Amino acid sequence: MDSSYSAISKNSYVELQKQTKLLPPDEESFVNNGVLFADDLDPDAGSNQGSGISGAVFNLTTSIIGAGIMALPATMKVLGLFLGLLLIVLIAILSEISVELLVRFSSLYKSRSYGEVVQFALGKPARVLSEVCIVVNNGGFLVVYLIIMGDVMSGSLHHVGVLDQWLGNGFWDHRKVLILVVVVVFLAPLCALNKIDSLSVTSAASVALAVVFVVVCFVVAAVKVVEGSVDAPRLSPDFGSKEAVLDLLVVIPIMTNAYVCHFNVQPIYNELEGRTPEKMNRVGRVTTGVCVVVYASTAVSGYLLFGKDTESDVLTNFDQDLGIRFSSAVNYIVRVGYILHLVLVFPVIHFSLRETVDTLLFEGSPPLCESKKRSLGLTVILLALIYIGSTMIPNIWTAFKFTGATSAVSLGFTFPALIALRLGKQSNSLSGVERSVSWLMLILAVVVSVVGTLGNIYSLRSKSD
């Protein structure tokens, strides 16, 4: 293809910015049957340097399977097994469709980030709003990670911490001090890395630890079911009281948190070896399949194990006798293993949070990977704010129900649906079925957001009364 773009030095950031300036869709220069592809302007497109499919799957899976899995058994307690499992599968399918639409239009409109494709479709204000949603969503997740680490290691109001069981009383009884040590010693070095591909190994390790957690829970639950020592689970929601209905209203937004990884799709796609939308779609489908199995197994086994006593953070339930041989050892494996998993997941979510904050605050500046001082400064500030948030929010249920009804549903469904409907019309690349699914996704997202937000507000007012 003939191109009017001249070769430039890889170090010439100013020239590159001039030649790849963002334009709104109606001003875009179209080639190749009306569409200007990312590869036409990106000298590194299709490069053989980057992560393979396995590395991309590990990173995307790590973006999804985090603290949210700990709240799934509690959602089963509210929804019942049938509706809970059905929602796990349906939300997975809708999420995968939204990811594939996002990848398609990001490629067509040479977008390098979630915010860029939102700007092409909906304008600059919508981009800023989407980036604020990423900050709220990712920041909320990281706060939840620290809350879980504190609950498990230091203990909570009704549960004993791992370190207390091992070592007795000590400085680790002071939850805030313990979390601060974890942030400084373990999390800060990983969060200081500048490329998400650098986290592929830790992502693989985190997925392995999550699988260990799921397998142990599933085996223990299966043993107790065979022994007949498990209470009969609820199969459908309880509509018998106002509190039960209120819980049902707020639990569905919590489940929308489960598959939200859209903010990391573009960074992972950018570093994918020989990237194409079809290759990224394979990554997404494998990841979704893995997550459905992990989520369904964890939700069912956790609920069967603890029944009506299932906590919002099911890890805290593993401080009691499970009624099996080697119960104490199993408890330690589950809790310590998942804490290590969260430590390895934390930097992956932090990566996209830092990139988004940098875009909001320093638009037009050189890429963050070219400025170590700016990258380190943002890392320190963000970790400090996340730590402060973890000392102020009481539990993970509170954090999840608000982010689920606002930022998570917007990032996972509202924005992708709007992008597909707007850009699909301009490029005539959206089929009738895809258009109908996009409308369905948009309507469901709005309903879940409105109902979930009203339910959260009513819940707060009820508790204050």
Coordinates of C-alpha atoms in Angstrom, one line a residue:
M1 CA 0.0 0.0 0.0
D2 CA 1.3 3.5 -0.9
S3 CA 1.8 5.7 2.1
S4 CA 2.6 9.3 2.6
Y5 CA 4.2 8.6 6.0
S6 CA 8.0 8.8 6.1
A7 CA 10.3 6.6 8.1
I8 CA 11.2 8.1 11.4
S9 CA 13.5 7.3 14.2
K10 CA 12.1 5.1 17.0
N11 CA 13.3 7.6 19.5
S12 CA 11.5 10.5 17.8
Y13 CA 8.4 10.7 20.0
V14 CA 7.4 14.2 18.8
E15 CA 7.3 13.1 15.2
L16 CA 5.4 10.0 16.0
Q17 CA 2.8 11.9 17.8
K18 CA 2.3 14.3 14.9
Q19 CA 1.8 11.5 12.5
T20 CA -0.6 9.4 14.7
K21 CA -2.8 12.2 16.0
L22 CA -6.2 11.0 17.2
L23 CA -9.0 12.2 15.0
P24 CA -12.7 11.8 15.5
P25 CA -14.5 9.2 13.2
D26 CA -15.9 11.8 10.9
E27 CA -12.5 13.3 10.1
E28 CA -10.6 10.0 9.8
S29 CA -8.7 9.3 6.6
F30 CA -10.0 6.1 5.2
V31 CA -8.1 3.7 3.1
N32 CA -8.4 -0.1 2.4
N33 CA -12.2 0.0 1.6
G34 CA -12.9 2.9 3.8
V35 CA -11.0 1.9 7.0
L36 CA -7.5 2.9 8.1
F37 CA -6.1 0.0 10.0
A38 CA -3.7 0.2 12.9
D39 CA -1.1 -1.8 11.0
D40 CA -0.9 1.0 8.3
L41 CA 0.5 3.5 10.7
D42 CA 2.0 1.3 13.4
P43 CA 5.6 0.3 12.4
D44 CA 5.6 -2.5 15.0
A45 CA 2.2 -4.0 14.0
G46 CA 2.5 -7.7 13.3
S47 CA 5.9 -7.7 15.0
N48 CA 7.3 -11.1 16.1
Q49 CA 8.4 -9.5 19.4
G50 CA 6.0 -9.8 22.3
S51 CA 4.0 -12.4 24.3
G52 CA 2.6 -15.5 22.8
I53 CA -1.0 -16.7 23.1
S54 CA -0.2 -18.6 26.4
G55 CA 1.3 -15.4 28.0
A56 CA -1.7 -13.3 26.8
V57 CA -4.1 -15.9 28.3
F58 CA -2.3 -15.9 31.6
N59 CA -2.3 -12.1 31.8
L60 CA -6.0 -11.8 30.7
T61 CA -7.0 -14.6 33.1
T62 CA -5.2 -12.9 35.9
S63 CA -7.0 -9.6 35.1
I64 CA -10.3 -11.5 35.6
I65 CA -9.7 -14.0 38.4
G66 CA -8.8 -11.8 41.4
A67 CA -10.7 -10.9 44.6
G68 CA -14.1 -11.2 42.9
I69 CA -13.9 -15.0 43.1
M70 CA -14.0 -14.7 46.9
A71 CA -17.5 -13.1 46.8
L72 CA -19.1 -15.7 44.4
P73 CA -20.0 -18.3 47.1
A74 CA -21.9 -15.5 49.0
T75 CA -23.8 -14.6 45.7
M76 CA -24.8 -18.3 45.5
K77 CA -26.3 -18.0 49.0
V78 CA -28.5 -15.2 47.7
L79 CA -29.3 -16.4 44.2
G80 CA -29.5 -20.1 44.7
L81 CA -27.5 -22.7 42.7
F82 CA -29.6 -22.7 39.6
L83 CA -29.8 -18.9 39.0
G84 CA -26.3 -18.4 40.2
L85 CA -24.8 -20.9 37.8
L86 CA -27.0 -19.6 34.9
L87 CA -25.7 -16.0 35.5
I88 CA -22.1 -17.1 35.7
V89 CA -22.5 -18.6 32.2
L90 CA -24.6 -15.8 30.7
I91 CA -22.4 -13.0 31.9
A92 CA -19.4 -14.9 30.6
I93 CA -20.9 -15.1 27.1
L94 CA -21.9 -11.4 27.0
S95 CA -18.5 -10.4 28.4
E96 CA -16.7 -12.4 25.7
I97 CA -18.9 -10.8 23.0
S98 CA -18.1 -7.4 24.3
V99 CA -14.4 -8.1 24.4
E100 CA -14.4 -9.3 20.7
L101 CA -16.3 -6.2 19.6
L102 CA -13.8 -4.0 21.5
V103 CA -10.9 -5.7 19.8
R104 CA -12.4 -5.5 16.4
F105 CA -13.1 -1.7 16.5
S106 CA -9.8 -1.0 18.3
S107 CA -8.0 -2.6 15.4
L108 CA -10.2 -0.9 12.7
Y109 CA -9.6 2.5 14.3
K110 CA -6.0 2.0 15.3
S111 CA -6.7 2.6 18.9
R112 CA -3.9 1.9 21.4
S113 CA -6.1 1.9 24.5
Y114 CA -9.6 1.6 25.8
G115 CA -10.0 5.3 26.1
E116 CA -8.9 5.9 22.5
V117 CA -11.6 3.7 21.0
V118 CA -14.2 5.3 23.3
Q119 CA -13.1 8.7 22.0
F120 CA -13.4 7.6 18.3
A121 CA -16.9 6.4 19.0
L122 CA -18.3 8.9 21.5
G123 CA -16.0 11.9 21.8
K124 CA -13.5 13.3 24.3
P125 CA -15.9 13.7 27.3
A126 CA -16.9 10.0 27.0
R127 CA -13.2 9.0 26.9
V128 CA -12.5 10.9 30.1
L129 CA -15.6 9.3 31.7
S130 CA -14.4 5.8 30.7
E131 CA -10.9 6.5 32.1
V132 CA -12.5 7.7 35.4
C133 CA -14.4 4.4 35.4
I134 CA -11.2 2.5 35.0
V135 CA -9.6 4.3 37.8
V136 CA -12.6 3.7 40.1
N137 CA -12.9 0.1 39.1
N138 CA -9.2 -0.9 39.3
G139 CA -8.6 1.2 42.4
G140 CA -11.6 -0.5 44.0
F141 CA -10.3 -3.9 43.1
L142 CA -6.8 -3.2 44.6
V143 CA -8.4 -1.9 47.8
V144 CA -10.3 -5.1 48.0
Y145 CA -7.1 -7.2 47.5
L146 CA -5.5 -5.4 50.5
I147 CA -8.7 -5.9 52.6
I148 CA -8.6 -9.6 51.9
M149 CA -4.9 -9.8 52.8
G150 CA -5.6 -8.1 56.1
D151 CA -8.6 -10.3 56.9
V152 CA -6.7 -13.5 56.2
M153 CA -3.4 -12.7 57.8
S154 CA -4.5 -10.5 60.8
G155 CA -8.0 -11.8 61.2
S156 CA -11.3 -10.0 61.3
L157 CA -14.1 -9.4 63.9
H158 CA -15.4 -13.0 63.8
H159 CA -12.4 -14.9 62.4
V160 CA -8.8 -15.7 63.4
G161 CA -5.9 -14.7 61.2
V162 CA -3.3 -17.1 59.8
L163 CA -0.4 -15.4 61.6
D164 CA -2.2 -15.5 64.9
Q165 CA -2.7 -19.2 64.5
W166 CA 0.9 -19.7 63.6
L167 CA 2.8 -17.3 65.8
G168 CA 0.4 -16.0 68.5
N169 CA 0.1 -12.3 69.2
G170 CA 2.5 -9.8 67.7
F171 CA 2.7 -6.7 65.5
W172 CA 0.7 -8.6 62.8
D173 CA -2.3 -8.1 65.0
H174 CA -2.2 -4.5 63.9
R175 CA -3.9 -4.9 60.6
K176 CA -2.8 -1.5 59.2
V177 CA 0.8 -2.1 60.0
L178 CA 0.8 -5.6 58.4
I179 CA -0.9 -4.4 55.2
L180 CA 1.7 -1.6 55.0
V181 CA 4.6 -4.1 55.2
V182 CA 3.0 -6.2 52.5
V183 CA 2.6 -3.1 50.2
V184 CA 6.2 -1.9 50.7
V185 CA 8.0 -5.2 50.7
F186 CA 6.1 -7.4 48.2
L187 CA 3.8 -5.3 46.0
A188 CA 5.8 -2.1 45.3
P189 CA 8.7 -4.0 43.5
L190 CA 6.3 -5.8 41.2
C191 CA 4.2 -2.6 40.6
A192 CA 7.3 -0.7 39.5
L193 CA 7.7 -2.8 36.3
N194 CA 6.9 -0.8 33.2
K195 CA 5.6 -3.5 30.8
I196 CA 2.7 -5.8 31.3
D197 CA 4.5 -8.6 29.3
S198 CA 7.1 -8.5 32.2
L199 CA 4.4 -9.9 34.4
S200 CA 3.6 -13.0 32.3
V201 CA 5.6 -15.3 34.6
T202 CA 3.9 -14.0 37.8
S203 CA 0.5 -14.2 36.0
A204 CA 1.1 -17.9 35.2
A205 CA 2.0 -18.5 38.8
S206 CA -1.1 -16.6 40.0
V207 CA -3.3 -18.7 37.8
A208 CA -1.7 -21.9 39.1
L209 CA -2.4 -20.8 42.7
A210 CA -6.0 -20.0 41.8
V211 CA -6.4 -23.5 40.3
V212 CA -4.9 -25.0 43.5
F213 CA -7.5 -23.1 45.6
V214 CA -10.4 -24.2 43.3
V215 CA -9.3 -27.9 43.3
V216 CA -8.9 -28.0 47.1
C217 CA -12.3 -26.4 47.7
F218 CA -14.0 -28.7 45.1
V219 CA -12.4 -31.9 46.5
V220 CA -13.3 -31.0 50.1
A221 CA -16.9 -30.1 49.2
A222 CA -17.2 -33.4 47.2
V223 CA -15.9 -35.4 50.1
K224 CA -18.5 -33.8 52.5
V225 CA -21.3 -34.3 50.0
V226 CA -20.4 -38.0 49.7
E227 CA -20.3 -38.3 53.5
G228 CA -23.7 -36.6 53.7
S229 CA -22.4 -33.8 56.1
V230 CA -23.5 -30.9 53.9
D231 CA -26.8 -29.0 54.4
A232 CA -29.2 -28.9 51.5
P233 CA -28.3 -25.8 49.4
R234 CA -30.9 -23.3 48.3
L235 CA -31.7 -23.8 44.6
S236 CA -33.5 -20.5 43.9
P237 CA -33.6 -17.0 45.4
D238 CA -35.5 -16.2 48.6
F239 CA -38.3 -13.7 48.2
G240 CA -39.6 -14.1 51.7
S241 CA -38.4 -10.9 53.2
K242 CA -37.5 -7.3 52.3
E243 CA -33.9 -8.0 53.2
A244 CA -33.7 -11.0 50.9
V245 CA -35.1 -9.0 48.0
L246 CA -32.7 -6.1 48.7
D247 CA -29.8 -8.6 48.7
L248 CA -31.0 -9.9 45.4
L249 CA -30.9 -6.4 43.9
V250 CA -27.4 -5.7 44.9
V251 CA -25.9 -9.1 44.2
I252 CA -26.3 -9.1 40.5
P253 CA -24.1 -6.0 40.0
I254 CA -21.5 -7.8 42.1
M255 CA -21.5 -10.6 39.6
T256 CA -20.9 -8.1 36.7
N257 CA -17.5 -7.5 38.4
A258 CA -16.6 -11.1 37.7
Y259 CA -15.5 -10.9 34.1
V260 CA -14.5 -7.2 33.7
C261 CA -11.0 -7.3 32.1
H262 CA -11.7 -4.8 29.3
F263 CA -9.3 -2.2 30.5
N264 CA -6.4 -4.7 30.0
V265 CA -7.5 -6.1 26.7
Q266 CA -5.8 -3.4 24.6
P267 CA -2.4 -3.4 26.5
I268 CA -2.3 -7.2 26.2
Y269 CA -3.3 -7.0 22.5
N270 CA -0.6 -4.4 21.8
E271 CA 2.1 -6.8 23.2
L272 CA 0.7 -9.9 21.5
E273 CA 3.2 -11.5 19.1
G274 CA 2.0 -11.2 15.5
R275 CA -1.2 -9.7 16.7
T276 CA -4.5 -9.9 14.8
P277 CA -8.1 -9.6 16.1
E278 CA -8.6 -13.3 15.4
K279 CA -5.6 -14.3 17.5
M280 CA -6.8 -12.0 20.3
N281 CA -10.3 -13.6 20.1
R282 CA -8.7 -17.0 20.6
V283 CA -7.1 -15.6 23.7
G284 CA -10.4 -14.2 25.0
R285 CA -12.3 -17.5 24.4
V286 CA -9.8 -19.7 26.1
T287 CA -9.7 -17.2 29.0
T288 CA -13.5 -17.1 29.3
G289 CA -13.7 -20.9 29.3
V290 CA -11.1 -21.2 32.1
C291 CA -12.9 -18.5 34.1
V292 CA -16.3 -20.2 33.8
V293 CA -14.9 -23.5 35.1
V294 CA -13.0 -21.7 38.0
Y295 CA -15.9 -19.5 39.0
A296 CA -18.6 -22.2 38.9
S297 CA -16.4 -24.7 40.8
T298 CA -15.5 -22.1 43.5
A299 CA -19.0 -20.7 43.9
V300 CA -20.7 -24.1 44.3
S301 CA -18.1 -25.7 46.5
G302 CA -17.7 -22.6 48.7
Y303 CA -21.5 -22.4 49.2
L304 CA -21.8 -26.2 49.9
L305 CA -19.0 -26.0 52.4
F306 CA -20.4 -23.2 54.5
G307 CA -24.1 -22.8 53.6
K308 CA -25.9 -20.0 55.3
D309 CA -22.7 -19.0 57.2
T310 CA -20.8 -18.2 54.0
E311 CA -19.1 -14.8 54.4
S312 CA -18.8 -12.1 51.7
D313 CA -15.1 -13.1 51.7
V314 CA -15.2 -16.8 51.8
L315 CA -11.5 -17.1 52.6
T316 CA -12.3 -15.9 56.2
N317 CA -14.5 -19.1 56.6
F318 CA -11.4 -21.2 56.3
D319 CA -10.4 -20.7 60.0
Q320 CA -12.7 -23.5 61.3
D321 CA -12.7 -27.2 61.3
L322 CA -13.9 -28.5 57.9
G323 CA -14.9 -31.9 59.3
I324 CA -12.3 -33.8 57.3
R325 CA -8.8 -35.2 57.9
F326 CA -6.0 -32.7 57.8
S327 CA -8.5 -29.9 58.1
S328 CA -5.9 -27.4 59.5
A329 CA -3.4 -28.1 56.7
V330 CA -6.1 -27.7 54.1
N331 CA -7.1 -24.4 55.7
Y332 CA -3.6 -23.1 55.6
I333 CA -3.1 -24.2 52.0
V334 CA -6.3 -22.4 50.8
R335 CA -5.7 -19.2 52.6
V336 CA -1.9 -18.8 52.2
G337 CA -2.1 -19.9 48.5
Y338 CA -4.8 -17.4 47.6
I339 CA -3.0 -14.6 49.4
L340 CA 0.1 -15.3 47.2
H341 CA -2.3 -15.4 44.2
L342 CA -3.5 -11.9 45.1
V343 CA 0.0 -10.6 45.5
L344 CA 0.8 -11.7 42.0
V345 CA -2.5 -10.4 40.5
F346 CA -2.1 -7.0 42.2
P347 CA 0.6 -5.6 39.8
V348 CA -1.4 -6.6 36.7
I349 CA -4.4 -4.6 37.7
H350 CA -2.2 -1.8 39.0
F351 CA -0.5 -1.6 35.5
S352 CA -3.7 -0.5 33.7
L353 CA -4.6 1.8 36.7
R354 CA -1.3 3.6 36.4
E355 CA -1.5 3.9 32.6
T356 CA -5.0 5.4 32.8
V357 CA -4.1 7.9 35.5
D358 CA -1.1 8.9 33.5
T359 CA -3.3 9.5 30.4
L360 CA -5.7 11.6 32.5
L361 CA -3.0 13.7 34.1
F362 CA -0.3 13.9 31.5
E363 CA -2.0 13.8 28.2
G364 CA 0.4 14.5 25.3
S365 CA 3.5 13.5 27.3
P366 CA 5.9 10.8 26.2
P367 CA 4.8 7.2 27.0
L368 CA 5.1 6.2 30.6
C369 CA 7.6 3.5 29.8
E370 CA 10.0 6.3 28.6
S371 CA 9.8 8.2 31.8
K372 CA 11.0 6.2 34.8
K373 CA 10.6 9.1 37.2
R374 CA 7.0 9.7 36.3
S375 CA 6.2 6.0 36.4
L376 CA 7.8 5.6 39.8
G377 CA 6.1 8.7 41.2
L378 CA 2.7 7.6 40.0
T379 CA 3.3 4.1 41.5
V380 CA 4.2 5.5 44.9
I381 CA 1.2 7.9 45.0
L382 CA -1.3 5.2 43.8
L383 CA -0.1 2.6 46.3
A384 CA -0.4 5.2 49.1
L385 CA -4.0 6.0 48.1
I386 CA -4.9 2.4 47.8
Y387 CA -3.5 1.6 51.2
I388 CA -5.4 4.4 52.7
G389 CA -8.6 3.2 51.1
S390 CA -8.1 -0.3 52.5
T391 CA -8.0 1.1 56.0
M392 CA -11.3 3.0 55.5
I393 CA -13.6 0.5 53.7
P394 CA -15.1 -2.1 56.1
N395 CA -15.4 -5.2 53.8
I396 CA -15.2 -6.4 50.2
W397 CA -19.0 -6.7 49.8
T398 CA -19.3 -2.9 50.3
A399 CA -16.7 -2.2 47.6
F400 CA -18.0 -4.7 45.1
K401 CA -21.6 -3.7 45.2
F402 CA -20.8 -0.1 44.4
T403 CA -18.2 -0.7 41.7
G404 CA -20.3 -3.5 40.2
A405 CA -23.3 -1.1 39.7
T406 CA -21.3 1.8 38.3
S407 CA -17.8 1.4 36.9
A408 CA -17.7 -2.4 36.2
V409 CA -21.0 -2.6 34.3
S410 CA -20.0 0.6 32.3
L411 CA -16.5 -0.8 31.3
G412 CA -17.7 -4.3 30.6
F413 CA -21.0 -3.7 28.8
T414 CA -22.2 -0.1 28.4
F415 CA -19.2 1.4 26.6
P416 CA -18.5 -1.7 24.4
A417 CA -22.1 -1.8 23.3
L418 CA -22.1 2.0 22.5
I419 CA -18.8 1.6 20.6
A420 CA -20.1 -1.2 18.5
L421 CA -23.4 0.5 17.7
R422 CA -21.7 3.8 16.7
L423 CA -18.6 2.6 14.9
G424 CA -20.4 -0.4 13.4
K425 CA -22.8 2.0 11.7
Q426 CA -20.0 4.2 10.4
S427 CA -17.9 1.3 9.0
N428 CA -20.8 -0.9 8.1
S429 CA -19.0 -3.8 9.8
L430 CA -21.7 -4.9 12.3
S431 CA -24.1 -7.7 11.3
G432 CA -27.8 -7.6 12.2
V433 CA -27.3 -10.2 15.0
E434 CA -24.4 -8.3 16.4
R435 CA -26.4 -5.1 16.4
S436 CA -29.2 -6.8 18.2
V437 CA -26.9 -8.3 20.8
S438 CA -25.2 -4.9 21.3
W439 CA -28.6 -3.3 22.0
L440 CA -29.5 -6.1 24.4
M441 CA -26.2 -5.7 26.2
L442 CA -26.8 -1.9 26.5
I443 CA -30.3 -2.3 27.8
L444 CA -29.3 -4.9 30.4
A445 CA -26.3 -2.8 31.5
V446 CA -28.5 0.2 32.1
V447 CA -31.1 -1.8 34.0
V448 CA -28.4 -3.5 36.2
S449 CA -26.7 -0.2 36.9
V450 CA -29.9 1.7 37.8
V451 CA -31.4 -1.1 39.9
G452 CA -28.1 -1.9 41.6
T453 CA -27.4 1.8 42.5
L454 CA -30.9 2.3 43.9
G455 CA -30.6 -1.0 45.8
N456 CA -27.3 0.2 47.3
I457 CA -28.7 3.5 48.3
Y458 CA -31.7 1.9 49.9
S459 CA -29.5 -0.5 51.7
L460 CA -27.4 2.3 53.2
R461 CA -30.5 4.2 54.3
S462 CA -31.9 1.1 55.9
K463 CA -28.8 0.4 57.9
S464 CA -28.6 4.1 59.0
D465 CA -32.2 3.9 60.2

